Amino acid sequence: MRRPVPVLSALLVGLLATSCSSGGATQAGSPAASGSAARPAGDAGSASAQAAKDPASVHANELGAVPVLMYHQLTEHPASVYDRTPADFRAELERLASEGYVPITAAEFTSGRIDIPAGAHPVVLTFDDSTNSQVRLGSDGQPAPDTALGILLDVAKRHPSFPARATFFVNSEPFSETGGKQALAWLTAHGFEVGNHTMDHANLRTLGADEVQHEIAGDLKEIKQLAPGATVTSFALPFGAMPQPSSLAVRGTSQGVSYQHRGVYLVGANPSVSPFAASFDPTAIPRIRSEAATGEEAEYGSTSWLDKLAKDPSNRYTSDGNPNTVAFPKSEESRLAPAYRTQARAY
């Protein structure tokens, strides 16, 4: 059972403001840090932009909390708190759809590219460890219906307002039953994000700097070999264990391969703050374990947190449908990051 190691400190956001050194096969991409860049402009012709509404009419609060959900293994016989049955997983997706959540990728969340309809709430679906229960393609090349991917696609088909969007944090030799090349090609071709989770699911806190960089850069190298078109800017810490120094979670180089991440995802126990909030730290983004409201740690699980957000909806992120502005009640104005003041739409 892969239990989390608590993360006691986060990186300085300013670490993300410098460019990474190049060398060999380099993963490019400038970082996004709160307070250092304006919100990416949305497509003026997008459905959400066309359907933008007066913020007050939909109780918009784009400084509200966003659930980043963490999944691992789907199994009919759960053996740990990290396992969910396929039926439980489907029920959670159905709940999210019925409560107005719209999935976005980790990369979209970190960079503030949250282009969803007015009145909707973003949710980030993340999958760790690249298990076969998450992604397995059949002989026809399509996702098996009993996998997490197959279930997500089916729920999305039943709920057009709930698109199939997710981020898969993979290790070495991902999705072994299908084969990494075929599986990653399918994911990237259908708009899913592939993120880094180290080669060997290593506890980075126990490794030296060279070993840390080898684990992360090595995983990036394999991902790029399997899916040359993949852009890897999101990183999930195995066990939630931050390396020392913590800057190595953001950037590093090993054997001619350089990596640089826009977002570093933890094993945490609460929703994330909005990427437009002054307190947002893209180098330490908390995630919520998918878990039913039972057991001694239930208060930290997804069922409990979704209940809390439903009972007090003013605290969750609600979009006004305009991807080019940041809308929120005037009472929340002090929480806005300075970089987004020109795009603020307080009411």
mmCIF file of C-alpha atoms in Angstrom:
data_model
loop_
_atom_site.group_PDB
_atom_site.id
_atom_site.type_symbol
_atom_site.label_atom_id
_atom_site.label_comp_id
_atom_site.label_asym_id
_atom_site.label_seq_id
_atom_site.Cartn_x
_atom_site.Cartn_y
_atom_site.Cartn_z
ATOM 1 C CA MET A 1 0.000 0.000 0.000
ATOM 2 C CA ARG A 2 1.443 3.326 -0.994
ATOM 3 C CA ARG A 3 0.709 5.658 1.882
ATOM 4 C CA PRO A 4 1.502 9.370 1.690
ATOM 5 C CA VAL A 5 4.432 10.996 3.431
ATOM 6 C CA PRO A 6 3.264 14.388 4.734
ATOM 7 C CA VAL A 7 4.773 17.346 2.948
ATOM 8 C CA LEU A 8 5.933 19.891 5.489
ATOM 9 C CA SER A 9 7.095 22.659 3.212
ATOM 10 C CA ALA A 10 6.390 24.045 -0.249
ATOM 11 C CA LEU A 11 8.689 25.531 -2.819
ATOM 12 C CA LEU A 12 9.011 29.251 -3.218
ATOM 13 C CA VAL A 13 6.767 30.258 -6.081
ATOM 14 C CA GLY A 14 9.545 32.402 -7.435
ATOM 15 C CA LEU A 15 11.501 29.282 -8.350
ATOM 16 C CA LEU A 16 9.117 28.864 -11.246
ATOM 17 C CA ALA A 17 9.952 32.243 -12.736
ATOM 18 C CA THR A 18 13.330 31.281 -14.155
ATOM 19 C CA SER A 19 13.987 29.242 -17.245
ATOM 20 C CA CYS A 20 15.401 25.732 -17.087
ATOM 21 C CA SER A 21 18.772 24.904 -18.540
ATOM 22 C CA SER A 22 18.733 23.003 -21.784
ATOM 23 C CA GLY A 23 20.604 19.955 -22.839
ATOM 24 C CA GLY A 24 19.920 16.904 -24.924
ATOM 25 C CA ALA A 25 16.226 16.071 -25.089
ATOM 26 C CA THR A 26 14.691 18.971 -23.197
ATOM 27 C CA GLN A 27 11.121 19.373 -21.951
ATOM 28 C CA ALA A 28 10.286 22.973 -22.765
ATOM 29 C CA GLY A 29 7.618 25.269 -21.335
ATOM 30 C CA SER A 30 7.664 28.420 -19.269
ATOM 31 C CA PRO A 31 6.258 28.029 -15.752
ATOM 32 C CA ALA A 32 3.118 29.645 -14.442
ATOM 33 C CA ALA A 33 3.387 31.160 -10.993
ATOM 34 C CA SER A 34 0.731 32.974 -9.047
ATOM 35 C CA GLY A 35 1.323 36.689 -9.217
ATOM 36 C CA SER A 36 3.699 36.430 -12.178
ATOM 37 C CA ALA A 37 1.444 36.051 -15.199
ATOM 38 C CA ALA A 38 -1.972 37.174 -16.360
ATOM 39 C CA ARG A 39 -4.775 34.688 -16.905
ATOM 40 C CA PRO A 40 -4.438 33.058 -20.351
ATOM 41 C CA ALA A 41 -6.926 34.550 -22.776
ATOM 42 C CA GLY A 42 -9.756 32.262 -23.762
ATOM 43 C CA ASP A 43 -11.148 31.719 -27.223
ATOM 44 C CA ALA A 44 -13.745 34.432 -27.776
ATOM 45 C CA GLY A 45 -15.680 31.992 -29.925
ATOM 46 C CA SER A 46 -15.783 29.221 -27.344
ATOM 47 C CA ALA A 47 -19.106 27.976 -26.071
ATOM 48 C CA SER A 48 -18.457 29.266 -22.574
ATOM 49 C CA ALA A 49 -17.394 32.719 -23.778
ATOM 50 C CA GLN A 50 -20.556 32.999 -25.812
ATOM 51 C CA ALA A 51 -22.623 31.882 -22.823
ATOM 52 C CA ALA A 52 -20.995 34.200 -20.270
ATOM 53 C CA LYS A 53 -23.434 35.623 -17.765
ATOM 54 C CA ASP A 54 -23.618 38.377 -15.208
ATOM 55 C CA PRO A 55 -21.512 37.027 -12.326
ATOM 56 C CA ALA A 56 -24.142 37.803 -9.710
ATOM 57 C CA SER A 57 -26.805 35.865 -11.615
ATOM 58 C CA VAL A 58 -24.845 32.607 -11.282
ATOM 59 C CA HIS A 59 -23.181 33.413 -7.923
ATOM 60 C CA ALA A 60 -19.798 33.276 -9.629
ATOM 61 C CA ASN A 61 -16.744 32.900 -7.434
ATOM 62 C CA GLU A 62 -13.588 32.170 -9.378
ATOM 63 C CA LEU A 63 -11.555 32.523 -6.197
ATOM 64 C CA GLY A 64 -13.315 29.505 -4.667
ATOM 65 C CA ALA A 65 -11.972 26.050 -3.848
ATOM 66 C CA VAL A 66 -11.370 23.427 -6.541
ATOM 67 C CA PRO A 67 -11.383 19.674 -5.805
ATOM 68 C CA VAL A 68 -8.391 17.886 -7.322
ATOM 69 C CA LEU A 69 -9.315 14.222 -6.983
ATOM 70 C CA MET A 70 -6.721 11.450 -6.795
ATOM 71 C CA TYR A 71 -7.424 7.912 -8.010
ATOM 72 C CA HIS A 72 -5.269 4.802 -8.042
ATOM 73 C CA GLN A 73 -6.593 1.286 -8.465
ATOM 74 C CA LEU A 74 -10.075 0.121 -9.460
ATOM 75 C CA THR A 75 -10.896 -3.315 -8.098
ATOM 76 C CA GLU A 76 -13.926 -5.309 -7.043
ATOM 77 C CA HIS A 77 -12.120 -6.128 -3.800
ATOM 78 C CA PRO A 78 -10.464 -3.002 -2.354
ATOM 79 C CA ALA A 79 -7.454 -3.765 -0.188
ATOM 80 C CA SER A 80 -6.563 -0.224 0.885
ATOM 81 C CA VAL A 81 -7.970 3.284 1.141
ATOM 82 C CA TYR A 82 -6.465 3.961 -2.275
ATOM 83 C CA ASP A 83 -8.717 1.419 -4.000
ATOM 84 C CA ARG A 84 -12.228 2.044 -5.323
ATOM 85 C CA THR A 85 -14.643 -0.391 -6.881
ATOM 86 C CA PRO A 86 -15.703 0.353 -10.461
ATOM 87 C CA ALA A 87 -19.235 0.962 -9.152
ATOM 88 C CA ASP A 88 -17.954 3.476 -6.565
ATOM 89 C CA PHE A 89 -15.925 5.264 -9.214
ATOM 90 C CA ARG A 90 -18.892 5.489 -11.564
ATOM 91 C CA ALA A 91 -21.116 6.767 -8.758
ATOM 92 C CA GLU A 92 -18.623 9.505 -7.903
ATOM 93 C CA LEU A 93 -18.430 10.646 -11.530
ATOM 94 C CA GLU A 94 -22.227 10.619 -11.761
ATOM 95 C CA ARG A 95 -22.381 12.743 -8.631
ATOM 96 C CA LEU A 96 -19.878 15.234 -10.011
ATOM 97 C CA ALA A 97 -21.862 15.519 -13.238
ATOM 98 C CA SER A 98 -25.152 15.996 -11.409
ATOM 99 C CA GLU A 99 -23.683 18.722 -9.187
ATOM 100 C CA GLY A 100 -22.440 20.808 -12.096
ATOM 101 C CA TYR A 101 -18.737 19.936 -12.088
ATOM 102 C CA VAL A 102 -16.779 20.024 -15.345
ATOM 103 C CA PRO A 103 -13.458 18.130 -15.609
ATOM 104 C CA ILE A 104 -10.303 19.972 -16.658
ATOM 105 C CA THR A 105 -6.716 18.737 -16.809
ATOM 106 C CA ALA A 106 -4.032 19.458 -14.242
ATOM 107 C CA ALA A 107 -2.188 21.589 -16.801
ATOM 108 C CA GLU A 108 -5.298 23.646 -17.510
ATOM 109 C CA PHE A 109 -5.891 24.167 -13.796
ATOM 110 C CA THR A 110 -2.320 25.153 -12.967
ATOM 111 C CA SER A 111 -2.127 27.685 -15.786
ATOM 112 C CA GLY A 112 -5.606 29.118 -15.174
ATOM 113 C CA ARG A 113 -7.067 27.952 -18.496
ATOM 114 C CA ILE A 114 -10.455 27.240 -16.923
ATOM 115 C CA ASP A 115 -12.883 27.623 -19.804
ATOM 116 C CA ILE A 116 -16.141 26.148 -18.520
ATOM 117 C CA PRO A 117 -19.804 27.238 -18.744
ATOM 118 C CA ALA A 118 -21.390 29.828 -16.468
ATOM 119 C CA GLY A 119 -22.502 28.345 -13.171
ATOM 120 C CA ALA A 120 -20.238 25.288 -13.522
ATOM 121 C CA HIS A 121 -17.470 24.181 -11.166
ATOM 122 C CA PRO A 122 -14.074 22.816 -12.275
ATOM 123 C CA VAL A 123 -12.839 19.455 -11.011
ATOM 124 C CA VAL A 124 -9.447 17.926 -11.765
ATOM 125 C CA LEU A 125 -9.442 14.129 -12.147
ATOM 126 C CA THR A 126 -5.956 12.672 -11.626
ATOM 127 C CA PHE A 127 -4.810 9.054 -11.822
ATOM 128 C CA ASP A 128 -1.549 7.820 -10.303
ATOM 129 C CA ASP A 129 0.632 4.773 -11.049
ATOM 130 C CA SER A 130 -0.540 3.943 -14.625
ATOM 131 C CA THR A 131 -2.348 0.758 -13.591
ATOM 132 C CA ASN A 132 -4.178 -1.519 -16.007
ATOM 133 C CA SER A 133 -7.415 -0.897 -14.119
ATOM 134 C CA GLN A 134 -7.158 2.725 -15.261
ATOM 135 C CA VAL A 135 -6.344 2.204 -18.929
ATOM 136 C CA ARG A 136 -6.634 -1.005 -20.922
ATOM 137 C CA LEU A 137 -7.422 -1.101 -24.622
ATOM 138 C CA GLY A 138 -9.313 -3.992 -26.169
ATOM 139 C CA SER A 139 -8.550 -5.832 -29.406
ATOM 140 C CA ASP A 140 -10.500 -3.111 -31.215
ATOM 141 C CA GLY A 141 -8.129 -0.458 -29.867
ATOM 142 C CA GLN A 142 -10.814 1.109 -27.686
ATOM 143 C CA PRO A 143 -10.850 1.461 -23.858
ATOM 144 C CA ALA A 144 -12.240 -1.548 -22.024
ATOM 145 C CA PRO A 145 -15.594 -0.628 -20.447
ATOM 146 C CA ASP A 146 -14.606 -1.809 -16.949
ATOM 147 C CA THR A 147 -11.557 0.472 -16.728
ATOM 148 C CA ALA A 148 -11.512 3.955 -15.250
ATOM 149 C CA LEU A 149 -11.076 5.390 -18.735
ATOM 150 C CA GLY A 150 -13.958 3.337 -20.102
ATOM 151 C CA ILE A 151 -16.250 4.360 -17.250
ATOM 152 C CA LEU A 152 -15.278 8.028 -17.605
ATOM 153 C CA LEU A 153 -16.039 7.933 -21.327
ATOM 154 C CA ASP A 154 -19.409 6.300 -20.679
ATOM 155 C CA VAL A 155 -20.394 8.862 -18.041
ATOM 156 C CA ALA A 156 -19.315 11.662 -20.379
ATOM 157 C CA LYS A 157 -21.474 10.183 -23.128
ATOM 158 C CA ARG A 158 -24.471 10.140 -20.796
ATOM 159 C CA HIS A 159 -23.768 13.684 -19.558
ATOM 160 C CA PRO A 160 -22.721 15.991 -22.435
ATOM 161 C CA SER A 161 -21.877 18.765 -19.963
ATOM 162 C CA PHE A 162 -19.315 16.452 -18.298
ATOM 163 C CA PRO A 163 -16.513 15.954 -20.854
ATOM 164 C CA ALA A 164 -13.968 13.163 -20.541
ATOM 165 C CA ARG A 165 -10.902 15.112 -19.362
ATOM 166 C CA ALA A 166 -8.270 13.838 -16.954
ATOM 167 C CA THR A 167 -4.568 13.676 -16.163
ATOM 168 C CA PHE A 168 -2.703 10.362 -15.912
ATOM 169 C CA PHE A 169 0.508 10.471 -13.862
ATOM 170 C CA VAL A 170 2.542 7.550 -15.156
ATOM 171 C CA ASN A 171 5.545 5.512 -14.085
ATOM 172 C CA SER A 172 7.944 3.473 -16.203
ATOM 173 C CA GLU A 173 6.339 0.846 -18.466
ATOM 174 C CA PRO A 174 2.850 2.339 -18.089
ATOM 175 C CA PHE A 175 -0.344 0.360 -18.662
ATOM 176 C CA SER A 176 1.598 -2.861 -19.217
ATOM 177 C CA GLU A 177 -1.298 -4.972 -20.434
ATOM 178 C CA THR A 178 -1.919 -2.665 -23.377
ATOM 179 C CA GLY A 179 1.627 -1.393 -23.807
ATOM 180 C CA GLY A 180 2.744 2.124 -23.084
ATOM 181 C CA LYS A 181 3.154 3.218 -26.687
ATOM 182 C CA GLN A 182 -0.405 2.283 -27.676
ATOM 183 C CA ALA A 183 -1.966 3.497 -24.415
ATOM 184 C CA LEU A 184 -0.232 6.884 -24.349
ATOM 185 C CA ALA A 185 -0.899 7.412 -28.041
ATOM 186 C CA TRP A 186 -4.613 6.874 -27.415
ATOM 187 C CA LEU A 187 -4.659 9.206 -24.422
ATOM 188 C CA THR A 188 -2.810 12.072 -26.088
ATOM 189 C CA ALA A 189 -4.830 11.710 -29.300
ATOM 190 C CA HIS A 190 -8.065 12.089 -27.317
ATOM 191 C CA GLY A 191 -7.135 15.158 -25.281
ATOM 192 C CA PHE A 192 -5.995 13.553 -22.042
ATOM 193 C CA GLU A 193 -2.912 14.813 -20.230
ATOM 194 C CA VAL A 194 0.080 12.614 -19.407
ATOM 195 C CA GLY A 195 2.050 13.652 -16.324
ATOM 196 C CA ASN A 196 5.269 12.529 -14.636
ATOM 197 C CA HIS A 197 5.211 10.256 -11.562
ATOM 198 C CA THR A 198 8.902 9.124 -11.617
ATOM 199 C CA MET A 199 10.203 5.926 -13.171
ATOM 200 C CA ASP A 200 9.968 3.684 -10.110
ATOM 201 C CA HIS A 201 7.415 5.432 -7.878
ATOM 202 C CA ALA A 202 10.354 6.502 -5.772
ATOM 203 C CA ASN A 203 10.201 8.157 -2.371
ATOM 204 C CA LEU A 204 12.129 11.240 -3.438
ATOM 205 C CA ARG A 205 12.707 12.441 0.098
ATOM 206 C CA THR A 206 15.027 9.475 0.697
ATOM 207 C CA LEU A 207 17.143 10.039 -2.426
ATOM 208 C CA GLY A 208 20.098 12.253 -3.218
ATOM 209 C CA ALA A 209 19.823 15.067 -5.746
ATOM 210 C CA ASP A 210 21.287 13.041 -8.608
ATOM 211 C CA GLU A 211 18.938 10.126 -7.957
ATOM 212 C CA VAL A 212 15.919 12.427 -7.771
ATOM 213 C CA GLN A 213 16.728 13.978 -11.137
ATOM 214 C CA HIS A 214 17.404 10.550 -12.643
ATOM 215 C CA GLU A 215 13.958 9.317 -11.529
ATOM 216 C CA ILE A 216 12.091 12.319 -12.913
ATOM 217 C CA ALA A 217 14.101 12.932 -16.085
ATOM 218 C CA GLY A 218 14.141 9.203 -16.841
ATOM 219 C CA ASP A 219 10.355 9.042 -16.684
ATOM 220 C CA LEU A 220 10.084 12.075 -18.961
ATOM 221 C CA LYS A 221 12.467 10.471 -21.447
ATOM 222 C CA GLU A 222 10.345 7.312 -21.584
ATOM 223 C CA ILE A 223 7.099 9.262 -21.950
ATOM 224 C CA LYS A 224 8.575 11.229 -24.870
ATOM 225 C CA GLN A 225 9.780 8.026 -26.502
ATOM 226 C CA LEU A 226 6.348 6.408 -26.169
ATOM 227 C CA ALA A 227 4.373 9.539 -27.059
ATOM 228 C CA PRO A 228 6.607 12.029 -28.900
ATOM 229 C CA GLY A 229 3.836 14.622 -29.080
ATOM 230 C CA ALA A 230 3.149 14.675 -25.330
ATOM 231 C CA THR A 231 3.852 17.878 -23.407
ATOM 232 C CA VAL A 232 4.725 17.004 -19.816
ATOM 233 C CA THR A 233 4.351 19.935 -17.432
ATOM 234 C CA SER A 234 2.550 18.324 -14.472
ATOM 235 C CA PHE A 235 4.263 16.221 -11.804
ATOM 236 C CA ALA A 236 2.730 14.167 -8.984
ATOM 237 C CA LEU A 237 4.974 13.328 -6.037
ATOM 238 C CA PRO A 238 4.966 9.594 -5.191
ATOM 239 C CA PHE A 239 3.816 9.207 -1.565
ATOM 240 C CA GLY A 240 3.525 13.006 -1.500
ATOM 241 C CA ALA A 241 7.215 13.066 -0.563
ATOM 242 C CA MET A 242 9.025 16.271 -1.515
ATOM 243 C CA PRO A 243 12.708 15.926 -2.515
ATOM 244 C CA GLN A 244 15.436 17.921 -0.852
ATOM 245 C CA PRO A 245 16.041 20.500 -2.082
ATOM 246 C CA SER A 246 12.413 20.946 -3.039
ATOM 247 C CA SER A 247 13.365 22.871 -6.180
ATOM 248 C CA LEU A 248 14.197 19.508 -7.788
ATOM 249 C CA ALA A 249 10.469 18.775 -8.017
ATOM 250 C CA VAL A 250 10.195 21.722 -10.418
ATOM 251 C CA ARG A 251 13.281 21.441 -12.562
ATOM 252 C CA GLY A 252 16.363 19.382 -13.079
ATOM 253 C CA THR A 253 18.567 17.552 -15.579
ATOM 254 C CA SER A 254 19.883 14.024 -15.814
ATOM 255 C CA GLN A 255 21.855 12.425 -18.637
ATOM 256 C CA GLY A 256 21.031 15.177 -21.073
ATOM 257 C CA VAL A 257 17.293 15.257 -20.346
ATOM 258 C CA SER A 258 15.867 18.356 -18.663
ATOM 259 C CA TYR A 259 12.445 18.702 -17.069
ATOM 260 C CA GLN A 260 10.465 21.691 -15.894
ATOM 261 C CA HIS A 261 7.023 21.503 -14.309
ATOM 262 C CA ARG A 262 4.287 24.117 -14.136
ATOM 263 C CA GLY A 263 2.466 22.232 -11.391
ATOM 264 C CA VAL A 264 3.599 19.890 -8.616
ATOM 265 C CA TYR A 265 0.808 17.799 -7.092
ATOM 266 C CA LEU A 266 0.826 16.477 -3.539
ATOM 267 C CA VAL A 267 -0.931 13.702 -1.685
ATOM 268 C CA GLY A 268 -3.020 16.096 0.354
ATOM 269 C CA ALA A 269 -6.300 16.075 2.198
ATOM 270 C CA ASN A 270 -8.211 19.128 1.046
ATOM 271 C CA PRO A 271 -9.328 21.032 -2.058
ATOM 272 C CA SER A 272 -6.956 23.447 -3.739
ATOM 273 C CA VAL A 273 -7.388 27.187 -3.660
ATOM 274 C CA SER A 274 -8.129 28.865 -6.983
ATOM 275 C CA PRO A 275 -5.148 29.440 -9.297
ATOM 276 C CA PHE A 276 -6.165 33.117 -9.238
ATOM 277 C CA ALA A 277 -5.836 33.393 -5.456
ATOM 278 C CA ALA A 278 -2.820 35.079 -3.915
ATOM 279 C CA SER A 279 -2.242 32.012 -1.748
ATOM 280 C CA PHE A 280 -2.063 29.595 -4.703
ATOM 281 C CA ASP A 281 1.268 27.760 -4.830
ATOM 282 C CA PRO A 282 1.691 25.820 -8.098
ATOM 283 C CA THR A 283 4.616 23.928 -6.572
ATOM 284 C CA ALA A 284 2.484 22.300 -3.863
ATOM 285 C CA ILE A 285 -1.071 21.642 -5.039
ATOM 286 C CA PRO A 286 -3.134 19.488 -2.653
ATOM 287 C CA ARG A 287 -5.263 16.596 -3.851
ATOM 288 C CA ILE A 288 -8.172 14.722 -2.290
ATOM 289 C CA ARG A 289 -8.110 10.943 -2.112
ATOM 290 C CA SER A 290 -11.168 9.357 -3.692
ATOM 291 C CA GLU A 291 -12.817 7.650 -0.749
ATOM 292 C CA ALA A 292 -16.286 6.962 0.584
ATOM 293 C CA ALA A 293 -17.491 8.556 3.826
ATOM 294 C CA THR A 294 -16.495 5.639 6.030
ATOM 295 C CA GLY A 295 -13.455 4.795 8.130
ATOM 296 C CA GLU A 296 -11.250 6.809 10.436
ATOM 297 C CA GLU A 297 -9.834 8.985 7.636
ATOM 298 C CA ALA A 298 -13.179 9.590 5.929
ATOM 299 C CA GLU A 299 -13.163 13.309 6.735
ATOM 300 C CA TYR A 300 -10.218 13.703 4.336
ATOM 301 C CA GLY A 301 -11.820 11.734 1.504
ATOM 302 C CA SER A 302 -13.693 12.853 -1.582
ATOM 303 C CA THR A 303 -17.193 12.040 -0.344
ATOM 304 C CA SER A 304 -16.736 14.163 2.764
ATOM 305 C CA TRP A 305 -15.240 17.106 0.869
ATOM 306 C CA LEU A 306 -17.860 17.052 -1.868
ATOM 307 C CA ASP A 307 -20.510 17.060 0.859
ATOM 308 C CA LYS A 308 -18.894 20.110 2.473
ATOM 309 C CA LEU A 309 -18.687 21.998 -0.810
ATOM 310 C CA ALA A 310 -22.318 21.173 -1.594
ATOM 311 C CA LYS A 311 -23.475 22.407 1.807
ATOM 312 C CA ASP A 312 -21.584 25.697 1.474
ATOM 313 C CA PRO A 313 -21.426 26.355 -2.284
ATOM 314 C CA SER A 314 -20.225 29.917 -1.789
ATOM 315 C CA ASN A 315 -16.787 28.488 -0.967
ATOM 316 C CA ARG A 316 -16.327 26.546 -4.204
ATOM 317 C CA TYR A 317 -15.161 27.831 -7.564
ATOM 318 C CA THR A 318 -18.120 28.815 -9.738
ATOM 319 C CA SER A 319 -17.535 30.177 -13.231
ATOM 320 C CA ASP A 320 -19.265 33.129 -14.885
ATOM 321 C CA GLY A 321 -18.568 31.533 -18.271
ATOM 322 C CA ASN A 322 -16.043 34.148 -19.388
ATOM 323 C CA PRO A 323 -12.533 32.642 -19.612
ATOM 324 C CA ASN A 324 -10.983 36.105 -19.961
ATOM 325 C CA THR A 325 -12.026 37.492 -16.569
ATOM 326 C CA VAL A 326 -11.856 36.504 -12.917
ATOM 327 C CA ALA A 327 -15.277 37.002 -11.314
ATOM 328 C CA PHE A 328 -15.971 36.974 -7.582
ATOM 329 C CA PRO A 329 -18.007 38.704 -4.847
ATOM 330 C CA LYS A 330 -16.469 41.959 -3.623
ATOM 331 C CA SER A 331 -16.083 40.399 -0.193
ATOM 332 C CA GLU A 332 -13.442 38.056 -1.695
ATOM 333 C CA GLU A 333 -11.366 40.794 -3.346
ATOM 334 C CA SER A 334 -8.535 40.667 -0.818
ATOM 335 C CA ARG A 335 -7.797 37.082 -1.872
ATOM 336 C CA LEU A 336 -7.094 37.959 -5.522
ATOM 337 C CA ALA A 337 -3.502 37.598 -6.762
ATOM 338 C CA PRO A 338 -2.129 40.966 -7.965
ATOM 339 C CA ALA A 339 -1.461 39.605 -11.462
ATOM 340 C CA TYR A 340 -5.191 39.307 -12.136
ATOM 341 C CA ARG A 341 -6.368 42.748 -10.993
ATOM 342 C CA THR A 342 -6.869 44.002 -14.530
ATOM 343 C CA GLN A 343 -9.094 41.006 -15.272
ATOM 344 C CA ALA A 344 -11.066 41.199 -12.023
ATOM 345 C CA ARG A 345 -14.831 41.299 -12.262
ATOM 346 C CA ALA A 346 -16.033 41.929 -8.724
ATOM 347 C CA TYR A 347 -19.736 42.320 -7.963
#
